[in-house]
XYZ file of C-alpha atoms in Angstrom:
297
model
C -88.276 45.164 -24.843
C -91.897 46.296 -24.757
C -94.558 43.914 -23.536
C -96.337 42.272 -26.425
C -99.993 41.436 -25.925
C -101.892 39.083 -28.365
C -105.619 39.805 -29.042
C -107.893 37.563 -31.040
C -110.247 39.330 -33.491
C -111.783 36.329 -35.253
C -114.154 38.344 -37.537
C -115.100 37.498 -41.133
C -117.743 40.121 -41.483
C -115.875 41.963 -44.155
C -115.651 39.120 -46.833
C -117.891 37.773 -49.407
C -118.944 34.141 -49.102
C -116.539 31.827 -50.951
C -119.542 29.935 -52.226
C -123.335 30.280 -51.764
C -124.333 29.199 -48.213
C -120.888 29.221 -46.803
C -118.794 31.761 -44.719
C -115.133 32.804 -45.098
C -112.854 30.617 -43.141
C -110.426 33.372 -42.140
C -112.165 33.619 -38.777
C -110.081 30.569 -37.892
C -106.800 32.362 -38.318
C -106.292 33.186 -34.748
C -106.844 29.591 -33.581
C -104.554 28.313 -36.258
C -101.608 30.623 -35.417
C -102.130 29.816 -31.746
C -101.689 26.108 -32.644
C -98.353 27.154 -33.962
C -97.628 28.560 -30.528
C -97.366 32.176 -31.573
C -98.160 33.471 -28.149
C -95.544 31.561 -26.487
C -92.890 32.108 -29.187
C -93.481 35.820 -28.938
C -93.251 35.591 -25.152
C -96.437 37.592 -25.256
C -99.127 38.283 -22.596
C -102.689 37.057 -23.191
C -105.110 39.643 -24.397
C -108.102 37.417 -24.858
C -110.690 37.282 -27.592
C -113.053 39.951 -28.894
C -115.971 37.907 -30.123
C -117.611 39.173 -33.313
C -121.299 39.158 -34.240
C -122.610 36.431 -36.396
C -121.956 36.549 -40.119
C -125.333 37.248 -41.685
C -125.814 39.332 -44.824
C -129.585 39.027 -44.578
C -131.338 40.190 -47.823
C -128.399 42.349 -48.860
C -127.976 42.917 -52.638
C -125.298 44.688 -54.809
C -125.848 48.360 -54.559
C -126.950 48.344 -50.807
C -123.557 49.562 -49.627
C -121.424 47.625 -47.185
C -123.001 44.384 -45.920
C -122.900 43.541 -42.368
C -122.493 47.284 -41.675
C -124.353 47.474 -38.303
C -122.441 44.446 -36.971
C -119.112 45.870 -38.297
C -119.812 49.119 -36.615
C -120.539 47.484 -33.313
C -117.516 45.191 -33.577
C -115.215 48.046 -34.534
C -116.123 49.959 -31.382
C -115.750 46.754 -29.270
C -112.334 45.848 -30.743
C -111.204 49.533 -30.476
C -111.964 49.416 -26.648
C -109.618 46.475 -26.222
C -106.808 47.908 -28.386
C -107.071 51.364 -26.767
C -106.536 49.764 -23.410
C -103.342 48.031 -24.442
C -101.870 50.973 -26.421
C -102.532 53.299 -23.398
C -100.719 50.744 -21.272
C -97.623 51.045 -23.489
C -98.142 47.390 -24.860
C -97.407 46.477 -28.414
C -100.549 44.789 -29.457
C -100.676 41.962 -31.932
C -104.253 41.461 -33.307
C -104.917 38.082 -34.960
C -107.827 38.441 -37.422
C -109.973 37.808 -39.218
C -110.421 39.650 -42.487
C -109.001 43.115 -43.101
C -111.952 44.918 -41.754
C -110.634 44.324 -38.201
C -108.137 47.038 -38.994
C -110.983 49.486 -38.502
C -110.869 48.623 -34.857
C -107.175 49.553 -34.533
C -107.755 52.770 -36.625
C -110.624 53.963 -34.444
C -108.647 53.060 -31.248
C -105.653 55.194 -32.412
C -107.859 58.094 -33.502
C -109.229 58.252 -29.991
C -105.689 58.584 -28.748
C -104.181 60.983 -31.097
C -102.642 61.031 -34.639
C -101.226 57.757 -35.882
C -100.237 56.387 -39.185
C -100.809 53.057 -40.932
C -98.408 50.897 -42.705
C -100.430 48.493 -44.871
C -98.432 45.471 -46.011
C -100.737 44.112 -48.521
C -101.093 42.799 -52.079
C -103.785 45.372 -52.918
C -104.616 48.756 -51.355
C -107.999 47.871 -49.919
C -109.085 51.355 -51.149
C -112.399 50.526 -52.867
C -115.107 53.206 -52.196
C -118.176 54.650 -53.983
C -116.002 57.164 -55.870
C -114.018 54.430 -57.639
C -116.203 51.307 -57.756
C -119.820 50.233 -58.212
C -119.050 47.010 -56.276
C -118.786 48.503 -52.720
C -119.964 45.888 -50.213
C -117.075 43.948 -48.701
C -115.398 46.028 -46.010
C -112.294 43.699 -46.046
C -111.461 45.289 -49.336
C -112.408 48.746 -48.284
C -111.040 49.300 -44.814
C -108.401 51.906 -45.644
C -110.870 53.946 -47.732
C -113.337 53.773 -44.766
C -110.663 54.665 -42.255
C -109.767 57.715 -44.280
C -113.405 58.926 -44.406
C -114.544 57.522 -47.731
C -117.840 55.651 -47.738
C -120.997 55.486 -45.760
C -121.154 57.435 -42.624
C -122.221 54.693 -40.189
C -118.717 53.253 -40.624
C -116.553 56.275 -41.477
C -117.727 58.520 -38.664
C -117.984 56.288 -35.606
C -118.005 58.556 -32.369
C -117.736 61.574 -34.662
C -114.100 60.920 -35.253
C -114.020 60.890 -39.028
C -111.470 60.361 -40.480
C -109.571 57.866 -38.357
C -106.585 58.210 -40.484
C -105.307 61.111 -42.530
C -104.382 60.423 -46.163
C -100.827 61.606 -45.570
C -100.272 59.296 -42.691
C -100.921 56.142 -44.729
C -98.261 54.012 -46.479
C -98.817 51.026 -48.636
C -95.938 48.457 -49.102
C -95.877 45.201 -51.161
C -98.657 46.279 -53.605
C -98.629 44.191 -56.844
C -97.086 46.128 -59.666
C -100.017 45.541 -62.103
C -102.558 47.404 -59.917
C -101.967 50.448 -62.085
C -105.319 52.157 -61.764
C -105.319 51.890 -57.956
C -101.788 53.306 -57.763
C -102.688 56.215 -59.888
C -105.561 57.126 -57.569
C -103.295 56.870 -54.568
C -100.532 58.830 -56.275
C -103.068 61.632 -57.036
C -103.897 61.745 -53.259
C -100.170 61.714 -52.391
C -100.522 58.431 -50.455
C -97.067 56.664 -50.842
C -97.095 53.236 -52.512
C -94.157 50.884 -52.634
C -94.685 47.977 -55.031
C -93.027 44.478 -55.077
C -90.836 45.696 -57.887
C -89.802 48.738 -55.928
C -89.047 46.640 -52.936
C -86.726 44.431 -55.095
C -85.055 47.335 -56.717
C -84.362 49.382 -53.578
C -84.309 46.617 -50.854
C -87.147 45.754 -48.548
C -85.256 46.634 -45.398
C -84.164 50.023 -46.837
C -87.721 50.843 -47.881
C -88.968 49.889 -44.421
C -86.344 51.995 -42.665
C -87.415 54.915 -44.962
C -91.108 54.361 -43.958
C -90.127 54.447 -40.330
C -88.140 57.643 -40.612
C -91.225 59.333 -42.426
C -93.176 58.863 -39.205
C -90.750 61.012 -37.237
C -92.657 64.053 -38.363
C -93.857 66.409 -35.607
C -97.402 65.841 -34.596
C -97.364 62.108 -35.166
C -97.837 59.801 -32.188
C -96.672 56.452 -33.888
C -97.901 54.047 -36.355
C -99.755 50.599 -36.691
C -98.725 47.876 -39.163
C -101.444 45.931 -41.013
C -100.273 42.561 -42.519
C -102.460 40.937 -45.121
C -101.159 37.429 -45.802
C -101.882 37.790 -49.481
C -98.888 39.971 -49.798
C -96.955 36.701 -50.052
C -96.774 34.974 -53.402
C -99.373 32.122 -53.818
C -96.542 29.677 -54.200
C -95.985 29.920 -50.516
C -99.270 31.417 -49.310
C -102.162 29.897 -51.276
C -104.607 30.015 -48.317
C -106.089 33.392 -48.980
C -109.274 34.688 -50.712
C -107.421 36.436 -53.527
C -104.200 34.669 -54.308
C -102.789 37.058 -56.800
C -99.477 36.150 -58.542
C -96.115 37.936 -58.288
C -96.084 38.602 -54.641
C -93.326 38.605 -52.027
C -91.219 35.735 -50.958
C -90.902 35.013 -47.147
C -87.394 36.410 -46.838
C -88.581 39.648 -48.557
C -91.495 39.954 -46.164
C -89.359 39.339 -43.194
C -86.825 42.007 -44.343
C -89.774 44.446 -44.674
C -91.461 43.694 -41.433
C -88.459 43.597 -39.006
C -87.531 47.359 -39.241
C -91.266 48.268 -38.967
C -92.193 46.063 -35.920
C -88.919 46.801 -34.000
C -89.329 50.560 -34.437
C -90.025 52.454 -31.198
C -92.910 54.275 -33.043
C -94.776 51.012 -33.812
C -97.698 50.409 -31.505
C -99.285 47.314 -32.955
C -99.708 44.754 -35.781
C -102.811 43.224 -37.328
C -102.528 39.844 -39.060
C -105.304 38.972 -41.498
C -106.772 37.021 -44.284
C -104.990 33.582 -43.965
C -107.707 30.964 -44.208
C -106.951 27.667 -42.527
C -109.776 25.921 -44.561
C -107.521 26.446 -47.633
C -104.474 25.121 -45.803
C -105.188 21.493 -44.882
C -101.669 20.516 -43.934
C -101.060 23.840 -42.066
C -97.837 24.635 -43.921
C -98.931 28.051 -44.972
C -99.940 28.934 -41.350
C -96.677 27.650 -40.090
C -94.855 29.924 -42.492
C -96.951 32.953 -41.548
C -96.292 32.342 -37.878
C -92.560 31.861 -38.381
C -92.368 35.069 -40.376
C -94.186 37.131 -37.690
C -92.207 35.646 -34.851
C -89.020 36.243 -36.675
C -89.865 39.849 -37.461
C -89.952 40.776 -33.801
C -86.271 39.473 -33.181
């Protein structure tokens, strides 16, 4: 058994405000999962907290690019330093976000170390960029595009390491079947996408196993798993910013995660988007914690 280390990355810099004058509540994710005793249940070591800058979009307007960009760039470097330290030590690092933009910290850390892949377990591809949208702004819906070098240079080329991920090393699992336009773009780029329907047809564990085997190619040093809580159906996970219908059930997500997280090539996991403000009785948080803990056994 490898040593598991839990690092908190309570950043909400990459999401739009849920209402004027408010900030996204996903920065409370780490604290909520810790209340569910995730660290003790994983028998994990303490990795501490990487404190983010203050959420402040200033006078940003649509068309100005990614908001909070300077803060995101600084935080990405800071988080990458912490993740790099643990990956070098051989630890399996569990990062508790935060919104999905915290994945940039993991991608930058791994780019410093070599060539790694990303398995994004997500309802949507988070691949918005200036070439396919005029609403670029929220990095939490753009982090995979940014990590593959698409978008403004102050986020895509930190430390001169653009791109942090190669297109061919990215896999999307659990995408909703009705995101046809996004799937078509990814297919043209030869980025594999496995939808909810595909997982049900072929079996989540089988598709996860095939994904792990695909990372056995020469030149690859391993892969990271990114889990967006909105991959779950809103009937069991309503506490997310975009509760899209027709998602995975908990047993399906567990069957998908377990082969990925227990594979020797897996070096870490990011857990994102769950918003405790939308979960007053903490049932969704308990479910998310149970699923993550069970996936490591």
